[in-house]
Short mmCIF file of C-alpha atoms in Angstrom, two decimals:
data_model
loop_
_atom_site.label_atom_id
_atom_site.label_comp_id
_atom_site.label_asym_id
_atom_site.label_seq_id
_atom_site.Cartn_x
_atom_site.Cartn_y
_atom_site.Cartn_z
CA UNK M 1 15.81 18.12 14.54
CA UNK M 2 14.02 15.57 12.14
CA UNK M 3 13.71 12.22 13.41
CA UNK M 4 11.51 10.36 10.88
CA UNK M 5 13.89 8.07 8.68
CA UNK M 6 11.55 7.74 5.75
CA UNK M 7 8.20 8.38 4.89
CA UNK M 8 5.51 10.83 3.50
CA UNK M 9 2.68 13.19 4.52
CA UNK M 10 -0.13 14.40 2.56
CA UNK M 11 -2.52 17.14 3.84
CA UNK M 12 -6.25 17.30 2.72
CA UNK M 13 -8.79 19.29 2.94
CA UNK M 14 -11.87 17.06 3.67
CA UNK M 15 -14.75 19.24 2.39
CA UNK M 16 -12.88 19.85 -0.86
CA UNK M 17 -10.08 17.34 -1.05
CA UNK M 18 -7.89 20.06 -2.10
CA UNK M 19 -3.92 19.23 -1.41
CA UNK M 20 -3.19 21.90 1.03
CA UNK M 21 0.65 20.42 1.92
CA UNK M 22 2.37 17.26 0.55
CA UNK M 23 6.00 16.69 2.17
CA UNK M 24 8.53 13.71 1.24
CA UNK M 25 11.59 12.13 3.67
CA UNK M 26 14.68 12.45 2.84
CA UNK M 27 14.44 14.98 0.65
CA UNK M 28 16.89 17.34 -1.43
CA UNK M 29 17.78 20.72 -2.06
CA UNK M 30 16.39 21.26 -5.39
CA UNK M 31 18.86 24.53 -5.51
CA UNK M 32 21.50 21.48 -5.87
CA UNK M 33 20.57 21.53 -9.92
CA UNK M 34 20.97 25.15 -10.58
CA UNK M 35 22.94 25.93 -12.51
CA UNK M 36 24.16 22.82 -12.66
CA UNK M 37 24.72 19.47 -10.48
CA UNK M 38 27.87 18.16 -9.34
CA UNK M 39 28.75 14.98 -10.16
CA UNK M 40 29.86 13.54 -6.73
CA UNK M 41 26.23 15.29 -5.52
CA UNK M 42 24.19 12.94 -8.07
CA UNK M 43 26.36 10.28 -6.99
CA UNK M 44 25.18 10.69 -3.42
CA UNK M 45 21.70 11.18 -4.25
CA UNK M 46 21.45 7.92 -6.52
CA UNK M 47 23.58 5.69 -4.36
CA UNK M 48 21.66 6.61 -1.14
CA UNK M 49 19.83 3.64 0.78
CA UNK M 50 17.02 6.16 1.56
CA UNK M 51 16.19 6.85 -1.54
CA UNK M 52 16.00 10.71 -1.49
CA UNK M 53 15.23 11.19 -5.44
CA UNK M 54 11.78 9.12 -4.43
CA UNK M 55 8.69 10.79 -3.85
CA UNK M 56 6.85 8.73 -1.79
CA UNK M 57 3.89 11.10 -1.51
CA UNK M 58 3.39 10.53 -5.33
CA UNK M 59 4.92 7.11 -6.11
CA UNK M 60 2.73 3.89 -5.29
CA UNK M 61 4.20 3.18 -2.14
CA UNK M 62 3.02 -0.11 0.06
CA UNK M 63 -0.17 0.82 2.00
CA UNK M 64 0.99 -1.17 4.92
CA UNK M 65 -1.58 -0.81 8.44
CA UNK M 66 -3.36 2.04 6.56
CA UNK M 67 -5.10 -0.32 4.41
CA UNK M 68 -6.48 -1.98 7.47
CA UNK M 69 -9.23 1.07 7.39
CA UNK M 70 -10.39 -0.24 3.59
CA UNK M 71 -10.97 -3.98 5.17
CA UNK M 72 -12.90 -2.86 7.65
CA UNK M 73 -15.05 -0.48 5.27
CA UNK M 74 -15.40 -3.63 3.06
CA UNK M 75 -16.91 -5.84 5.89
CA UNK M 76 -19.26 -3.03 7.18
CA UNK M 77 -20.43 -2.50 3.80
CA UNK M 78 -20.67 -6.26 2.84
CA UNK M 79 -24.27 -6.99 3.22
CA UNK M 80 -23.37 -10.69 2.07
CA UNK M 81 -21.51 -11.22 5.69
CA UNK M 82 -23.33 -9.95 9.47
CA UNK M 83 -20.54 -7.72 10.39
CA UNK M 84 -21.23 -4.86 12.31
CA UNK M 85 -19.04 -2.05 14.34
CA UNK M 86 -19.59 -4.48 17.73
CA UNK M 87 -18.87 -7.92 16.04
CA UNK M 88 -15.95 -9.32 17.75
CA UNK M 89 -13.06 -11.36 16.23
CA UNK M 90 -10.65 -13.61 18.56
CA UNK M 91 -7.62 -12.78 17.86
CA UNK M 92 -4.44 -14.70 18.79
CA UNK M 93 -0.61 -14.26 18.43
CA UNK M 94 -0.82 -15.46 14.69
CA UNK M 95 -3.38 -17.18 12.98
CA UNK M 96 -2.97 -20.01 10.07
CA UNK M 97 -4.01 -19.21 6.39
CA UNK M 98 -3.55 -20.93 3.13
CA UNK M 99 -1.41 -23.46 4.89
CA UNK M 100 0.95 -20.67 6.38
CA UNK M 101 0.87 -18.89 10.28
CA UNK M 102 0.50 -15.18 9.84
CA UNK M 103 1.50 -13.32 13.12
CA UNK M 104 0.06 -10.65 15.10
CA UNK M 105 2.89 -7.62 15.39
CA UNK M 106 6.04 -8.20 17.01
CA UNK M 107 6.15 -8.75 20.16
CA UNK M 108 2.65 -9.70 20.88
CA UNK M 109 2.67 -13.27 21.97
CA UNK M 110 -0.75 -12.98 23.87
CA UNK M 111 -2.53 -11.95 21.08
CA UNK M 112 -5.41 -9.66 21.87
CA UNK M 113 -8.21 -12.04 22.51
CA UNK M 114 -12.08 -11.10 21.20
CA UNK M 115 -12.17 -7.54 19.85
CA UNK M 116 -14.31 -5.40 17.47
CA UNK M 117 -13.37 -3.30 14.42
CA UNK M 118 -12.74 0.17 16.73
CA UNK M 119 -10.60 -1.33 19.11
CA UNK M 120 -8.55 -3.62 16.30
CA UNK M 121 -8.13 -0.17 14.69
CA UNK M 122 -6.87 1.68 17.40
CA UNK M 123 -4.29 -1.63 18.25
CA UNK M 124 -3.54 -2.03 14.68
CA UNK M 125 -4.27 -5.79 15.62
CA UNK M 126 -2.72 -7.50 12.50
CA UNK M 127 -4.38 -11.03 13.39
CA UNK M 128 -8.09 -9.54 13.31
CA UNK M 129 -7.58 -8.02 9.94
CA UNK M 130 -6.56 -11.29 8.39
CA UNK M 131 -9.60 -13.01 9.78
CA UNK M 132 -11.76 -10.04 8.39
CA UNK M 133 -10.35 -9.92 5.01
CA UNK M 134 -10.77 -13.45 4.46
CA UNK M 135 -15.03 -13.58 5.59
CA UNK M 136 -14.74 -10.19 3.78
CA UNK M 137 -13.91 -11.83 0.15
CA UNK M 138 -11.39 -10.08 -2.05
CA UNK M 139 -14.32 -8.68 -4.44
CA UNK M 140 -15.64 -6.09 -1.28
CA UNK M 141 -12.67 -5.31 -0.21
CA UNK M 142 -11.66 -4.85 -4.56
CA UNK M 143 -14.68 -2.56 -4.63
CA UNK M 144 -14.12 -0.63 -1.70
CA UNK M 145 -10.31 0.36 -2.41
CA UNK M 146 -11.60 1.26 -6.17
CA UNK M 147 -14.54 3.74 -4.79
CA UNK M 148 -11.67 4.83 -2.52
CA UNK M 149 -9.62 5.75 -5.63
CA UNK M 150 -6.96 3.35 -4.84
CA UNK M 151 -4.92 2.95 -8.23
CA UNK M 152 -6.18 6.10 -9.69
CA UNK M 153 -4.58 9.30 -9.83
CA UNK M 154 -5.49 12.43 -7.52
CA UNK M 155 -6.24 14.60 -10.28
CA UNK M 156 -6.24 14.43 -14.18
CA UNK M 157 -7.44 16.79 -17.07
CA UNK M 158 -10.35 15.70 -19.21
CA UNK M 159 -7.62 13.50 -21.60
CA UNK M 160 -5.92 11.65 -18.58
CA UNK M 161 -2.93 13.66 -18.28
CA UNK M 162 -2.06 14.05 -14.55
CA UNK M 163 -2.47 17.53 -12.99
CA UNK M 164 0.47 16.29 -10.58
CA UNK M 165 3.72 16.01 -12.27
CA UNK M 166 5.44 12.77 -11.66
CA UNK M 167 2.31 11.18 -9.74
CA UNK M 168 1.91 7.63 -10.66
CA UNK M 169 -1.54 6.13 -10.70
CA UNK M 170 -0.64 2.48 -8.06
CA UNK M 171 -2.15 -0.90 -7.92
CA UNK M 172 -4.91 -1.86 -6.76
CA UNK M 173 -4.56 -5.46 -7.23
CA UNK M 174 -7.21 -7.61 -7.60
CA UNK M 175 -8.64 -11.29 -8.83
CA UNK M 176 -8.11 -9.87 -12.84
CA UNK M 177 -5.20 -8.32 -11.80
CA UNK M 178 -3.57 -11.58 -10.32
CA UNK M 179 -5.08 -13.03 -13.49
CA UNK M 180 -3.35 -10.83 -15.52
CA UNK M 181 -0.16 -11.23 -13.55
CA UNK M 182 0.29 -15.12 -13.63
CA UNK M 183 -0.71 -14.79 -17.55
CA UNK M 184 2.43 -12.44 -17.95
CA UNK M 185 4.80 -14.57 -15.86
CA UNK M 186 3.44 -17.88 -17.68
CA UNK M 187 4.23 -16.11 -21.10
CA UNK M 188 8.05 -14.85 -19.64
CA UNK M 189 8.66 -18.24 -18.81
CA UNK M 190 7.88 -19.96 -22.00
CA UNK M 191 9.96 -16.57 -23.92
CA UNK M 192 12.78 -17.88 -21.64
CA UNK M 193 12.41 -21.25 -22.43
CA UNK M 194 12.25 -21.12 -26.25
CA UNK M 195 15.33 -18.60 -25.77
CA UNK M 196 17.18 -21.82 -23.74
CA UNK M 197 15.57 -24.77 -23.87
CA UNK M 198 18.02 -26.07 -21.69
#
């Protein structure tokens, strides 16, 4: 019996990076459509709080934790900072940043104290990543995530057009991207306001 509420698995080969098994939860039975869908079907599959019509091993999906690894690439390969696989980080319960207290994960009100990269990996310690991704600077961490192929497709034919049916390319958000972002929400504010200047 399946236990996992929601999520997604992708399986790689890591000498090729061939896709050797990609797997989505909840799914459907695509039989469902042949010949042709009910109606009170589609209206379970579109009203559904898990989603089941989602892909999440092809839609951009929130890296969460996993995105810790691309931090701590960017500070080992930052030669602008002296971290190294034994540098040690305290790290409390929560930690304040930009005027706000960012905590470690629930339930860990002792924080984990001084600890390097391997073991903040292996706790998932939310607190040392924050530290790290603030010495690492936005620009290695932009850099890494890019080489990565973070926002890019898996695979696409020489014009662009993805090998993947219905894979969407994600975010990997960065300083022009914020840039880019505040510029579109400064011009949908002023639309708004010339629409009611009230």
């Amino acid at each position: 019996m399946r236990r996992v509420g929601r999520g997604a698995a992708v399986v790689l080969d890591p000498r090729t990076g061939d896709i050797l098994a990609m797997v989505s939860v909840p799914s459907f039975d695509p039989n469902s459509f042949t010949p042709s869908l009910d109606p009170n079907e589609w209206k379970r599959l579109t009203t559904d709080s898990t989603k089941p019509l989602t892909n999440r091993a092809l839609s951009p999906y929130a890296t969460g934790s996993t995105f810790k690894t691309v931090v701590a690439l960017a500070a080992l390969n930052n030669p602008k900072i002296n971290f190294g696989p034994n540098t040690t980080i305290y790290s409390p319960a929560a930690v304040s940043i930009a005027n706000r207290w960012w905590n470690d994960w629930p339930g860990n009100v002792a924080g984990q104290g001084n600890v390097n990269v391997k073991t903040a990996l292996e706790w998932s310690t939310n607190t040392f990543f924050y530290q790290l991704g603030v010495l690492t600077g936005i620009d290695s961490i932009v850099n890494i995530g890019t080489k990565l192929g973070f926002g890019d497709r898996l695979l696409t034919d020489e014009d662009g057009t993805p090998l993947i049916p219905g894979e969407q390319a994600g975010i990997m958000p960065g300083p022009k991207w914020m840039e880019d972002k505040e510029n579109q929400l400064i011009e949908n504010w002023k639309a708004r306001k010339k629409k009611d200047p009230n």
